[in-house]
């Protein structure tokens, strides 16, 4: 009888134990085979960098001025791990648990079989550059468009297995924004003069001119700095360097041939104002028809300017170079006949401008400008087009907007003639017209050489 009794007791004990719940682990979402497990909203909206660093909303301290930096060069957002499949921008969480993705797991083995696991809710991702342009996961990243903004958001949702305790992970609606920079060296992205008269028909080619940012940097090599803006200048003209991938730097002034470029960075170091100072006519010289050689002198041209941004240790972080080939001196708002302007410029030691010194406008079949010759590369019409090395107005845009530079938006005589008539140019749009040099009173502008 004893053996039978013991066996029954053992059976009774085993039956009692199997009625107690076995506490295991909750099901989770995963995009990397279980290395990263999302059982909370915080982990659901997390990202993982290629070096294994995981960042979640609770550990995300990135900002516009302190972005996350991708670990390796040439990485894209396909190298940033997240629950969103690379080819999608929005997905139902229920799609993540189907056979196509199988982005889930349960360490207890629960959830297998038909309808063994279900999910509710939605996940979306939106990636944009600093200009608010949409970026695809596989797009090549550019430091000039950084920092990038990656926004992950989810609705209320859950992940549930049919059996197991616990058998559910709950996710509450939330949103997180990550600011991210690629690993690329700092560089000057744009040189931005005045942008007015820079869109539509005035806009230069897309590989040279950006209607929102100005001239695109064309060269970082000292032997081809002449490809960059500006190639011509005048006292009081200024432009902004748009810099990607650096913080606040120190910029020392650069003086060449009697012309100085003074730099003033903004508070974050992402932009630097470059002000040109050099020979200019005084009020007395502007008022005098024959003032004599310009007191401020004549610059030595051409001159190469290399601007250097240095960090606190004195290391050069970024450079920008350009070559000034011509220098202009205006007569302020005073107007006169063409011969008077010619003599005034010659007295200063300069010459009166030609059409191709200031505009690249093309006359076409218009009778009012026949015979005029604009700068090259030419515009596509009878107005200037924003191009490098295509004249003062074509490069710098609306001259009146440069406060303190002394320019007018109106008409300037040129030394170009056709028969008994002379050509003049409108500063604000670069159009060329013929006029009677003996009767027309227009503004004066000189150039050297």
Tab-separated table of C-alpha atoms in Angstrom:
chain	number	residue	atom	x	y	z
A	1	UNK	CA	0.000	0.000	0.000
A	2	UNK	CA	2.844	2.480	0.741
A	3	UNK	CA	4.083	2.827	-2.798
A	4	UNK	CA	0.594	3.590	-4.047
A	5	UNK	CA	0.044	6.207	-1.335
A	6	UNK	CA	3.294	8.026	-2.082
A	7	UNK	CA	2.546	8.141	-5.763
A	8	UNK	CA	-0.872	9.709	-5.159
A	9	UNK	CA	0.637	12.369	-2.903
A	10	UNK	CA	3.190	13.242	-5.491
A	11	UNK	CA	0.490	13.577	-8.109
A	12	UNK	CA	-1.478	15.836	-5.783
A	13	UNK	CA	1.520	18.149	-5.280
A	14	UNK	CA	2.240	18.429	-9.002
A	15	UNK	CA	-1.397	19.233	-9.770
A	16	UNK	CA	-1.411	22.027	-7.205
A	17	UNK	CA	1.786	23.606	-8.625
A	18	UNK	CA	0.491	23.789	-12.193
A	19	UNK	CA	-2.492	25.862	-11.174
A	20	UNK	CA	-0.219	28.771	-10.064
A	21	UNK	CA	0.605	31.473	-12.675
A	22	UNK	CA	4.190	31.468	-13.945
A	23	UNK	CA	5.461	35.074	-14.113
A	24	UNK	CA	7.741	35.562	-17.100
A	25	UNK	CA	8.524	38.556	-19.322
A	26	UNK	CA	6.299	40.761	-21.447
A	27	UNK	CA	6.397	40.647	-25.241
A	28	UNK	CA	8.490	43.342	-26.944
A	29	UNK	CA	9.102	44.996	-30.288
A	30	UNK	CA	12.606	44.628	-31.725
A	31	UNK	CA	14.277	45.544	-35.016
A	32	UNK	CA	17.601	43.810	-34.311
A	33	UNK	CA	16.738	40.283	-33.271
A	34	UNK	CA	16.176	41.037	-29.616
A	35	UNK	CA	19.254	43.094	-28.780
A	36	UNK	CA	17.003	46.148	-28.419
A	37	UNK	CA	13.668	45.421	-26.718
A	38	UNK	CA	10.789	47.910	-26.686
A	39	UNK	CA	8.276	47.298	-23.924
A	40	UNK	CA	7.619	50.955	-23.037
A	41	UNK	CA	6.910	54.127	-24.973
A	42	UNK	CA	10.413	55.345	-24.155
A	43	UNK	CA	12.044	52.344	-25.790
A	44	UNK	CA	9.504	52.252	-28.636
A	45	UNK	CA	10.665	55.718	-29.729
A	46	UNK	CA	14.364	55.016	-29.231
A	47	UNK	CA	17.088	55.027	-31.885
A	48	UNK	CA	20.352	53.087	-32.076
A	49	UNK	CA	23.491	54.420	-33.757
A	50	UNK	CA	25.877	52.239	-35.747
A	51	UNK	CA	28.312	52.022	-32.819
A	52	UNK	CA	25.606	50.484	-30.631
A	53	UNK	CA	24.703	53.646	-28.717
A	54	UNK	CA	20.996	53.675	-27.890
A	55	UNK	CA	19.207	56.971	-27.306
A	56	UNK	CA	15.634	57.197	-26.071
A	57	UNK	CA	13.370	60.151	-25.280
A	58	UNK	CA	14.493	60.039	-21.646
A	59	UNK	CA	18.193	60.197	-22.609
A	60	UNK	CA	17.830	62.527	-25.594
A	61	UNK	CA	19.557	65.837	-24.902
A	62	UNK	CA	20.111	66.854	-28.531
A	63	UNK	CA	19.328	70.413	-29.638
A	64	UNK	CA	19.807	72.565	-32.716
A	65	UNK	CA	23.163	73.735	-31.383
A	66	UNK	CA	24.115	70.453	-29.702
A	67	UNK	CA	23.070	67.691	-32.094
A	68	UNK	CA	23.796	63.970	-31.988
A	69	UNK	CA	26.741	63.191	-34.294
A	70	UNK	CA	26.673	60.027	-36.387
A	71	UNK	CA	29.688	57.824	-35.557
A	72	UNK	CA	31.095	57.333	-39.062
A	73	UNK	CA	31.570	59.306	-42.260
A	74	UNK	CA	29.204	58.744	-45.182
A	75	UNK	CA	26.435	57.406	-42.958
A	76	UNK	CA	22.781	58.015	-43.782
A	77	UNK	CA	19.602	57.539	-41.796
A	78	UNK	CA	19.553	53.902	-42.895
A	79	UNK	CA	22.406	53.516	-40.394
A	80	UNK	CA	20.192	54.804	-37.580
A	81	UNK	CA	18.301	51.841	-36.125
A	82	UNK	CA	14.629	52.286	-35.251
A	83	UNK	CA	11.435	50.243	-35.341
A	84	UNK	CA	10.315	51.992	-38.518
A	85	UNK	CA	11.307	49.897	-41.566
A	86	UNK	CA	13.663	51.753	-43.921
A	87	UNK	CA	11.134	51.923	-46.750
A	88	UNK	CA	8.296	53.299	-44.636
A	89	UNK	CA	7.429	56.642	-43.016
A	90	UNK	CA	4.314	55.399	-41.229
A	91	UNK	CA	3.228	51.924	-40.204
A	92	UNK	CA	0.611	50.156	-38.111
A	93	UNK	CA	2.200	48.323	-35.204
A	94	UNK	CA	0.170	45.287	-36.247
A	95	UNK	CA	2.223	45.199	-39.463
A	96	UNK	CA	5.441	44.919	-37.474
A	97	UNK	CA	4.426	41.542	-36.030
A	98	UNK	CA	3.471	39.911	-39.311
A	99	UNK	CA	5.726	37.595	-41.260
A	100	UNK	CA	7.112	40.343	-43.510
A	101	UNK	CA	8.870	42.161	-40.674
A	102	UNK	CA	8.567	39.922	-37.589
A	103	UNK	CA	9.754	42.867	-35.464
A	104	UNK	CA	8.793	41.350	-32.123
A	105	UNK	CA	9.813	38.761	-29.577
A	106	UNK	CA	8.916	37.097	-26.276
A	107	UNK	CA	11.645	35.543	-24.171
A	108	UNK	CA	9.136	33.022	-22.745
A	109	UNK	CA	8.250	31.740	-26.191
A	110	UNK	CA	4.676	33.010	-25.911
A	111	UNK	CA	2.748	34.266	-28.898
A	112	UNK	CA	3.499	31.484	-31.354
A	113	UNK	CA	0.906	30.084	-33.724
A	114	UNK	CA	-2.129	31.579	-35.445
A	115	UNK	CA	-3.281	34.779	-33.731
A	116	UNK	CA	-0.679	34.158	-31.078
A	117	UNK	CA	0.365	37.833	-31.083
A	118	UNK	CA	-1.534	41.029	-31.898
A	119	UNK	CA	-0.652	44.717	-31.853
A	120	UNK	CA	-2.491	48.036	-32.030
A	121	UNK	CA	-1.343	51.592	-32.644
A	122	UNK	CA	0.731	53.415	-35.267
A	123	UNK	CA	4.330	54.624	-35.550
A	124	UNK	CA	5.466	57.471	-37.839
A	125	UNK	CA	8.801	59.098	-38.665
A	126	UNK	CA	9.539	62.454	-40.286
A	127	UNK	CA	13.084	63.532	-41.206
A	128	UNK	CA	13.863	67.054	-42.402
A	129	UNK	CA	16.969	69.147	-42.953
A	130	UNK	CA	17.512	72.580	-41.427
A	131	UNK	CA	15.734	74.137	-44.412
A	132	UNK	CA	12.646	72.038	-43.598
A	133	UNK	CA	13.103	69.886	-46.700
A	134	UNK	CA	12.019	66.247	-46.414
A	135	UNK	CA	14.891	63.746	-46.259
A	136	UNK	CA	14.667	60.048	-47.182
A	137	UNK	CA	16.410	57.453	-45.048
A	138	UNK	CA	18.918	56.677	-47.818
A	139	UNK	CA	19.631	60.278	-48.882
A	140	UNK	CA	23.250	61.439	-48.770
A	141	UNK	CA	23.709	63.843	-45.878
A	142	UNK	CA	25.332	67.261	-46.221
A	143	UNK	CA	26.792	69.234	-43.329
A	144	UNK	CA	25.435	72.380	-45.002
A	145	UNK	CA	21.906	71.086	-44.454
A	146	UNK	CA	22.516	70.030	-40.847
A	147	UNK	CA	21.363	69.640	-38.216
A	148	UNK	CA	18.735	67.208	-39.422
A	149	UNK	CA	15.564	66.781	-37.405
A	150	UNK	CA	14.228	63.245	-36.911
A	151	UNK	CA	10.756	63.157	-35.359
A	152	UNK	CA	9.321	59.840	-34.142
A	153	UNK	CA	5.768	59.660	-32.846
A	154	UNK	CA	3.352	56.936	-31.836
A	155	UNK	CA	-0.318	56.678	-30.991
A	156	UNK	CA	-1.706	54.743	-28.038
A	157	UNK	CA	-1.092	51.065	-28.656
A	158	UNK	CA	-0.221	47.654	-27.308
A	159	UNK	CA	1.554	44.388	-28.042
A	160	UNK	CA	-0.285	41.299	-26.747
A	161	UNK	CA	0.390	37.555	-26.788
A	162	UNK	CA	-2.474	35.069	-26.452
A	163	UNK	CA	-0.875	33.355	-23.453
A	164	UNK	CA	1.746	34.152	-20.840
A	165	UNK	CA	1.959	36.378	-17.792
A	166	UNK	CA	2.511	39.193	-18.400
A	167	UNK	CA	1.218	38.970	-21.938
A	168	UNK	CA	0.954	42.658	-22.828
A	169	UNK	CA	3.113	45.767	-23.285
A	170	UNK	CA	1.295	49.109	-23.294
A	171	UNK	CA	2.416	52.206	-25.221
A	172	UNK	CA	0.998	55.682	-24.641
A	173	UNK	CA	0.991	58.338	-27.364
A	174	UNK	CA	4.179	60.391	-27.458
A	175	UNK	CA	6.587	62.296	-29.737
A	176	UNK	CA	10.357	62.764	-29.671
A	177	UNK	CA	12.648	64.977	-31.755
A	178	UNK	CA	16.279	64.052	-32.356
A	179	UNK	CA	18.703	66.589	-33.882
A	180	UNK	CA	21.428	64.812	-35.826
A	181	UNK	CA	24.602	65.838	-37.675
A	182	UNK	CA	26.632	63.720	-40.086
A	183	UNK	CA	30.339	63.240	-39.399
A	184	UNK	CA	31.765	65.690	-41.911
A	185	UNK	CA	34.338	68.480	-41.731
A	186	UNK	CA	33.144	72.042	-41.243
A	187	UNK	CA	32.865	74.068	-44.432
A	188	UNK	CA	31.537	77.292	-45.882
A	189	UNK	CA	28.307	76.419	-47.616
A	190	UNK	CA	27.168	79.749	-49.013
A	191	UNK	CA	28.332	83.326	-49.467
A	192	UNK	CA	25.194	85.422	-49.179
A	193	UNK	CA	25.029	88.976	-50.513
A	194	UNK	CA	21.667	90.740	-50.761
A	195	UNK	CA	19.055	88.283	-52.020
A	196	UNK	CA	16.599	90.815	-53.433
A	197	UNK	CA	16.401	90.460	-57.219
A	198	UNK	CA	17.612	86.906	-56.783
A	199	UNK	CA	14.551	84.812	-57.623
A	200	UNK	CA	12.659	83.990	-60.800
A	201	UNK	CA	14.286	85.452	-63.892
A	202	UNK	CA	17.099	86.970	-61.801
A	203	UNK	CA	18.171	83.621	-60.302
A	204	UNK	CA	21.487	82.208	-61.440
A	205	UNK	CA	22.123	78.531	-62.255
A	206	UNK	CA	21.210	76.059	-59.514
A	207	UNK	CA	24.810	74.903	-59.052
A	208	UNK	CA	25.907	78.491	-58.359
A	209	UNK	CA	22.974	80.368	-56.828
A	210	UNK	CA	20.475	79.387	-54.134
A	211	UNK	CA	17.527	81.773	-53.933
A	212	UNK	CA	17.399	81.457	-50.131
A	213	UNK	CA	21.107	81.261	-49.320
A	214	UNK	CA	23.058	83.091	-52.028
A	215	UNK	CA	26.133	81.919	-53.895
A	216	UNK	CA	27.183	78.309	-53.385
A	217	UNK	CA	30.853	77.857	-52.527
A	218	UNK	CA	32.532	76.805	-55.768
A	219	UNK	CA	36.050	75.952	-54.600
A	220	UNK	CA	38.030	75.194	-51.447
A	221	UNK	CA	41.343	75.133	-53.309
A	222	UNK	CA	43.554	78.226	-53.186
A	223	UNK	CA	44.467	77.906	-56.855
A	224	UNK	CA	40.810	78.315	-57.873
A	225	UNK	CA	39.496	80.816	-55.324
A	226	UNK	CA	38.690	82.995	-58.350
A	227	UNK	CA	35.622	80.796	-58.893
A	228	UNK	CA	34.071	82.022	-55.639
A	229	UNK	CA	32.011	85.123	-54.887
A	230	UNK	CA	32.884	87.986	-54.846
A	231	UNK	CA	35.145	88.923	-57.745
A	232	UNK	CA	34.412	92.662	-57.514
A	233	UNK	CA	33.811	94.974	-54.579
A	234	UNK	CA	33.319	98.456	-53.196
A	235	UNK	CA	33.647	100.128	-49.827
A	236	UNK	CA	30.796	99.213	-47.484
A	237	UNK	CA	29.569	96.135	-49.340
A	238	UNK	CA	29.074	93.051	-47.203
A	239	UNK	CA	28.007	89.430	-47.367
A	240	UNK	CA	27.427	86.566	-44.937
A	241	UNK	CA	29.254	83.253	-44.901
A	242	UNK	CA	26.912	80.377	-44.022
A	243	UNK	CA	29.008	77.757	-42.220
A	244	UNK	CA	28.099	74.142	-41.591
A	245	UNK	CA	29.537	71.874	-38.922
A	246	UNK	CA	31.311	74.299	-36.619
A	247	UNK	CA	30.753	76.299	-33.472
A	248	UNK	CA	31.937	79.789	-32.621
A	249	UNK	CA	35.277	80.601	-34.265
A	250	UNK	CA	37.648	83.563	-34.299
A	251	UNK	CA	38.116	85.397	-37.598
A	252	UNK	CA	40.995	87.859	-38.005
A	253	UNK	CA	40.660	90.701	-40.540
A	254	UNK	CA	42.489	90.256	-43.839
A	255	UNK	CA	44.044	93.199	-45.703
A	256	UNK	CA	45.358	92.945	-49.244
A	257	UNK	CA	46.316	95.735	-51.635
A	258	UNK	CA	44.578	98.482	-49.668
A	259	UNK	CA	41.324	96.554	-49.161
A	260	UNK	CA	40.278	94.936	-45.873
A	261	UNK	CA	37.783	92.170	-45.169
A	262	UNK	CA	36.499	92.434	-41.581
A	263	UNK	CA	34.613	89.459	-40.115
A	264	UNK	CA	31.922	89.452	-37.432
A	265	UNK	CA	30.475	86.034	-36.447
A	266	UNK	CA	26.999	85.566	-35.010
A	267	UNK	CA	26.519	84.173	-31.502
A	268	UNK	CA	26.439	80.522	-32.603
A	269	UNK	CA	29.194	80.760	-35.215
A	270	UNK	CA	26.959	79.472	-37.996
A	271	UNK	CA	27.189	82.769	-39.897
A	272	UNK	CA	29.948	85.354	-40.351
A	273	UNK	CA	29.386	88.873	-41.727
A	274	UNK	CA	32.205	89.917	-44.090
A	275	UNK	CA	32.480	93.682	-44.585
A	276	UNK	CA	34.699	95.113	-47.326
A	277	UNK	CA	36.423	98.418	-46.637
A	278	UNK	CA	38.684	100.193	-49.060
A	279	UNK	CA	39.103	103.315	-51.181
A	280	UNK	CA	35.979	105.499	-51.401
A	281	UNK	CA	35.238	109.096	-52.341
A	282	UNK	CA	34.649	111.548	-49.509
A	283	UNK	CA	31.709	113.964	-49.568
A	284	UNK	CA	34.037	116.740	-50.726
A	285	UNK	CA	35.409	114.568	-53.520
A	286	UNK	CA	31.905	113.635	-54.628
A	287	UNK	CA	30.919	117.312	-54.802
A	288	UNK	CA	34.020	118.413	-56.719
A	289	UNK	CA	33.912	117.862	-60.491
A	290	UNK	CA	37.714	117.489	-60.641
A	291	UNK	CA	38.813	116.438	-57.169
A	292	UNK	CA	42.214	115.068	-58.145
A	293	UNK	CA	43.625	111.695	-57.258
A	294	UNK	CA	41.422	109.845	-54.762
A	295	UNK	CA	42.681	110.561	-51.244
A	296	UNK	CA	42.042	106.946	-50.230
A	297	UNK	CA	44.210	105.784	-53.107
A	298	UNK	CA	43.972	103.097	-55.748
A	299	UNK	CA	44.016	99.434	-54.708
A	300	UNK	CA	46.532	96.948	-56.020
A	301	UNK	CA	44.546	94.320	-57.924
A	302	UNK	CA	43.889	91.463	-58.345
A	303	UNK	CA	44.168	90.263	-54.742
A	304	UNK	CA	43.537	86.883	-53.129
A	305	UNK	CA	41.644	86.945	-49.837
A	306	UNK	CA	41.743	83.841	-47.654
A	307	UNK	CA	39.493	84.074	-44.602
A	308	UNK	CA	40.231	81.651	-41.760
A	309	UNK	CA	38.023	80.616	-38.863
A	310	UNK	CA	40.067	79.352	-35.917
A	311	UNK	CA	39.055	77.547	-32.742
A	312	UNK	CA	40.158	78.445	-29.208
A	313	UNK	CA	43.451	76.588	-29.655
A	314	UNK	CA	44.318	78.548	-32.789
A	315	UNK	CA	43.658	75.659	-35.164
A	316	UNK	CA	42.166	76.607	-38.516
A	317	UNK	CA	38.790	74.881	-38.769
A	318	UNK	CA	37.401	76.373	-41.967
A	319	UNK	CA	38.600	78.603	-44.809
A	320	UNK	CA	36.968	80.662	-47.522
A	321	UNK	CA	38.845	82.307	-50.355
A	322	UNK	CA	37.993	84.738	-53.136
A	323	UNK	CA	39.852	86.940	-55.609
A	324	UNK	CA	38.953	90.617	-56.030
A	325	UNK	CA	39.671	91.708	-59.595
A	326	UNK	CA	37.952	95.115	-59.719
A	327	UNK	CA	37.176	97.877	-57.225
A	328	UNK	CA	34.385	100.430	-57.634
A	329	UNK	CA	34.042	103.983	-56.318
A	330	UNK	CA	30.671	105.743	-56.517
A	331	UNK	CA	29.716	109.423	-56.417
A	332	UNK	CA	26.964	108.946	-53.880
A	333	UNK	CA	23.592	110.379	-54.833
A	334	UNK	CA	25.038	113.203	-56.959
A	335	UNK	CA	24.026	113.110	-60.651
A	336	UNK	CA	25.655	114.669	-63.704
A	337	UNK	CA	25.990	114.396	-67.466
A	338	UNK	CA	28.128	111.646	-68.976
A	339	UNK	CA	31.145	113.829	-69.799
A	340	UNK	CA	31.204	115.164	-66.245
A	341	UNK	CA	31.236	111.640	-64.820
A	342	UNK	CA	33.986	110.607	-67.248
A	343	UNK	CA	36.188	113.497	-66.144
A	344	UNK	CA	35.424	112.915	-62.456
A	345	UNK	CA	36.506	109.279	-62.620
A	346	UNK	CA	39.671	110.101	-64.557
A	347	UNK	CA	40.575	112.792	-62.037
A	348	UNK	CA	40.396	110.200	-59.248
A	349	UNK	CA	42.698	107.848	-61.153
A	350	UNK	CA	39.861	105.488	-62.070
A	351	UNK	CA	37.752	105.046	-65.209
A	352	UNK	CA	34.045	105.329	-65.915
A	353	UNK	CA	32.289	101.951	-65.923
A	354	UNK	CA	31.440	100.011	-69.054
A	355	UNK	CA	28.232	98.010	-69.372
A	356	UNK	CA	30.092	94.741	-68.844
A	357	UNK	CA	31.611	96.005	-65.589
A	358	UNK	CA	28.231	95.957	-63.889
A	359	UNK	CA	25.667	93.771	-65.675
A	360	UNK	CA	25.406	90.573	-67.707
A	361	UNK	CA	22.084	91.575	-69.263
A	362	UNK	CA	21.545	90.496	-72.862
A	363	UNK	CA	19.883	93.006	-75.177
A	364	UNK	CA	18.248	90.583	-77.588
A	365	UNK	CA	15.994	92.307	-80.109
A	366	UNK	CA	15.192	95.287	-77.908
A	367	UNK	CA	15.823	98.539	-79.748
A	368	UNK	CA	16.609	100.532	-76.604
A	369	UNK	CA	19.829	98.626	-75.888
A	370	UNK	CA	21.102	97.572	-79.319
A	371	UNK	CA	24.894	97.619	-79.447
A	372	UNK	CA	25.455	97.136	-75.735
A	373	UNK	CA	27.740	94.335	-74.565
A	374	UNK	CA	27.149	92.796	-71.156
A	375	UNK	CA	29.410	90.654	-69.022
A	376	UNK	CA	29.846	86.922	-69.397
A	377	UNK	CA	28.538	84.472	-68.368
A	378	UNK	CA	25.460	86.169	-69.824
A	379	UNK	CA	21.961	86.428	-68.444
A	380	UNK	CA	19.031	84.827	-70.235
A	381	UNK	CA	17.330	88.178	-70.840
A	382	UNK	CA	17.504	91.961	-70.678
A	383	UNK	CA	18.146	91.994	-66.920
A	384	UNK	CA	21.002	90.812	-64.785
A	385	UNK	CA	21.207	87.250	-63.564
A	386	UNK	CA	22.974	86.343	-60.335
A	387	UNK	CA	26.254	84.868	-61.504
A	388	UNK	CA	29.816	85.032	-60.236
A	389	UNK	CA	32.218	87.162	-62.306
A	390	UNK	CA	29.339	88.731	-64.236
A	391	UNK	CA	29.558	92.338	-63.045
A	392	UNK	CA	28.965	94.393	-59.910
A	393	UNK	CA	25.161	94.475	-59.992
A	394	UNK	CA	24.882	90.834	-61.112
A	395	UNK	CA	26.977	89.650	-58.177
A	396	UNK	CA	25.763	91.943	-55.420
A	397	UNK	CA	22.092	92.471	-56.291
A	398	UNK	CA	20.114	95.516	-55.170
A	399	UNK	CA	22.827	98.040	-54.334
A	400	UNK	CA	20.634	100.432	-52.342
A	401	UNK	CA	20.199	97.756	-49.678
A	402	UNK	CA	23.845	98.018	-48.603
A	403	UNK	CA	23.424	100.708	-45.997
A	404	UNK	CA	26.324	103.132	-45.905
A	405	UNK	CA	27.837	102.034	-49.219
A	406	UNK	CA	26.492	105.111	-51.014
A	407	UNK	CA	24.840	103.421	-53.981
A	408	UNK	CA	21.617	104.372	-55.720
A	409	UNK	CA	19.036	101.966	-57.078
A	410	UNK	CA	18.630	104.144	-60.123
A	411	UNK	CA	20.627	104.880	-63.284
A	412	UNK	CA	24.401	104.947	-63.862
A	413	UNK	CA	26.136	106.282	-66.964
A	414	UNK	CA	28.606	104.031	-68.792
A	415	UNK	CA	31.399	104.891	-71.221
A	416	UNK	CA	29.916	102.613	-73.907
A	417	UNK	CA	28.349	104.459	-76.827
A	418	UNK	CA	26.454	103.761	-80.021
A	419	UNK	CA	26.673	106.628	-82.470
A	420	UNK	CA	25.864	109.850	-80.619
A	421	UNK	CA	24.140	108.080	-77.766
A	422	UNK	CA	25.560	106.515	-74.617
A	423	UNK	CA	24.400	103.518	-72.619
A	424	UNK	CA	23.245	103.690	-69.029
A	425	UNK	CA	22.316	100.888	-66.629
A	426	UNK	CA	19.618	100.568	-63.980
A	427	UNK	CA	21.275	99.362	-60.799
A	428	UNK	CA	18.254	97.539	-59.406
A	429	UNK	CA	17.745	95.181	-62.343
A	430	UNK	CA	20.738	95.582	-64.675
A	431	UNK	CA	18.733	96.710	-67.705
A	432	UNK	CA	20.623	98.725	-70.318
A	433	UNK	CA	19.238	101.741	-72.192
A	434	UNK	CA	20.476	104.403	-74.597
A	435	UNK	CA	20.416	108.063	-73.654
A	436	UNK	CA	21.642	111.474	-74.752
A	437	UNK	CA	24.899	111.996	-72.846
A	438	UNK	CA	24.630	115.756	-73.220
A	439	UNK	CA	21.236	116.060	-71.530
A	440	UNK	CA	20.799	113.122	-69.170
A	441	UNK	CA	21.776	113.597	-65.527
A	442	UNK	CA	22.536	110.220	-64.008
A	443	UNK	CA	24.676	108.789	-61.217
A	444	UNK	CA	28.420	108.278	-61.443
A	445	UNK	CA	30.353	105.067	-60.889
A	446	UNK	CA	34.058	104.471	-61.448
A	447	UNK	CA	36.123	101.302	-61.524
A	448	UNK	CA	39.745	100.211	-61.330
A	449	UNK	CA	41.356	98.723	-63.307
